[in-house]
């Protein structure tokens, strides 16, 4: 069984993330989504547990996709799940440079681990979780940015944070 890992902080998961996960699911027998806290991103909108709930809801219709939280190194997560490939989406040259460097680091940690970079679909090249958070903050329609299955959950989570 060929297993791949898709990773991210998913704060929140966007249609761009889901597109990469769906494309990976079409290429591999099993895809494990690694929801990881990102220590470098200071302004997190959702807790790790909330992010996991959102990701699981977004991928619920994909039978060969599962999601887990992981606070450690991505290479260790891949090894723990028997994955030989990390799949990452790239929107632009800046993303490519950062992902290329991470691929080299992960390969240094786990020599058998490959990284597959999928270019973002044209309709998702401008998407980011930062942009989605701004749309949420300013109460803009979310259906163009987030999977429909999570929009009610996001709105509920935001309401509960107010009180």
Coordinates of C-alpha atoms in Angstrom, one line a residue, residues 3-71:
X3 CA 0.9 6.0 1.7
X4 CA 1.5 9.7 1.4
X5 CA 1.3 12.5 3.9
X6 CA -0.2 15.9 3.3
X7 CA 0.7 18.4 6.1
X8 CA 0.0 21.9 7.2
X9 CA -1.2 24.0 10.1
X10 CA -4.6 24.3 8.4
X11 CA -5.7 27.5 10.3
X12 CA -8.3 26.9 8.7
X13 CA -8.2 24.3 5.8
X14 CA -9.1 26.1 2.6
X15 CA -10.3 24.9 -0.8
X16 CA -6.7 25.1 -2.0
X17 CA -5.6 22.7 0.7
X18 CA -8.5 20.4 -0.1
X19 CA -7.6 20.4 -3.8
X20 CA -4.1 19.2 -3.0
X21 CA -5.4 16.5 -0.7
X22 CA -7.9 15.3 -3.3
X23 CA -5.2 15.2 -6.0
X24 CA -2.9 13.2 -3.6
X25 CA -5.8 10.8 -2.8
X26 CA -6.2 10.1 -6.5
X27 CA -2.4 9.2 -6.7
X28 CA -2.0 7.1 -3.5
X29 CA -3.8 4.2 -1.8
X30 CA -3.8 6.1 1.5
X31 CA -3.3 9.7 2.5
X32 CA -2.7 10.8 6.1
X33 CA -3.3 14.5 6.7
X34 CA -0.9 15.8 9.4
X35 CA -2.3 18.7 11.2
X36 CA 0.6 20.3 13.0
X37 CA 0.8 23.3 15.2
X38 CA 3.1 25.9 13.6
X39 CA 5.2 27.6 16.3
X40 CA 6.3 30.3 13.9
X41 CA 2.7 31.4 13.2
X42 CA 1.8 33.4 16.2
X43 CA -1.8 34.4 15.5
X44 CA -3.7 31.2 15.4
X45 CA -7.5 31.5 15.0
X46 CA -8.3 27.9 15.8
X47 CA -7.0 25.5 18.4
X48 CA -5.2 22.3 17.2
X49 CA -8.3 20.2 18.1
X50 CA -10.6 22.6 16.2
X51 CA -8.3 22.5 13.2
X52 CA -8.4 18.7 13.3
X53 CA -12.2 18.7 13.5
X54 CA -12.4 21.0 10.4
X55 CA -9.9 18.9 8.4
X56 CA -11.7 15.7 9.2
X57 CA -15.0 17.2 8.2
X58 CA -13.5 18.5 4.9
X59 CA -12.1 15.1 4.0
X60 CA -15.0 13.0 5.2
X61 CA -16.1 12.1 1.7
X62 CA -12.6 10.8 0.7
X63 CA -12.5 7.1 1.8
X64 CA -8.7 6.8 1.6
X65 CA -7.9 10.0 3.6
X66 CA -7.5 10.3 7.4
X67 CA -6.3 13.1 9.6
X68 CA -4.3 13.3 12.8
X69 CA -2.6 15.9 15.0
X70 CA 1.2 15.7 15.3
X71 CA 3.3 18.1 17.3

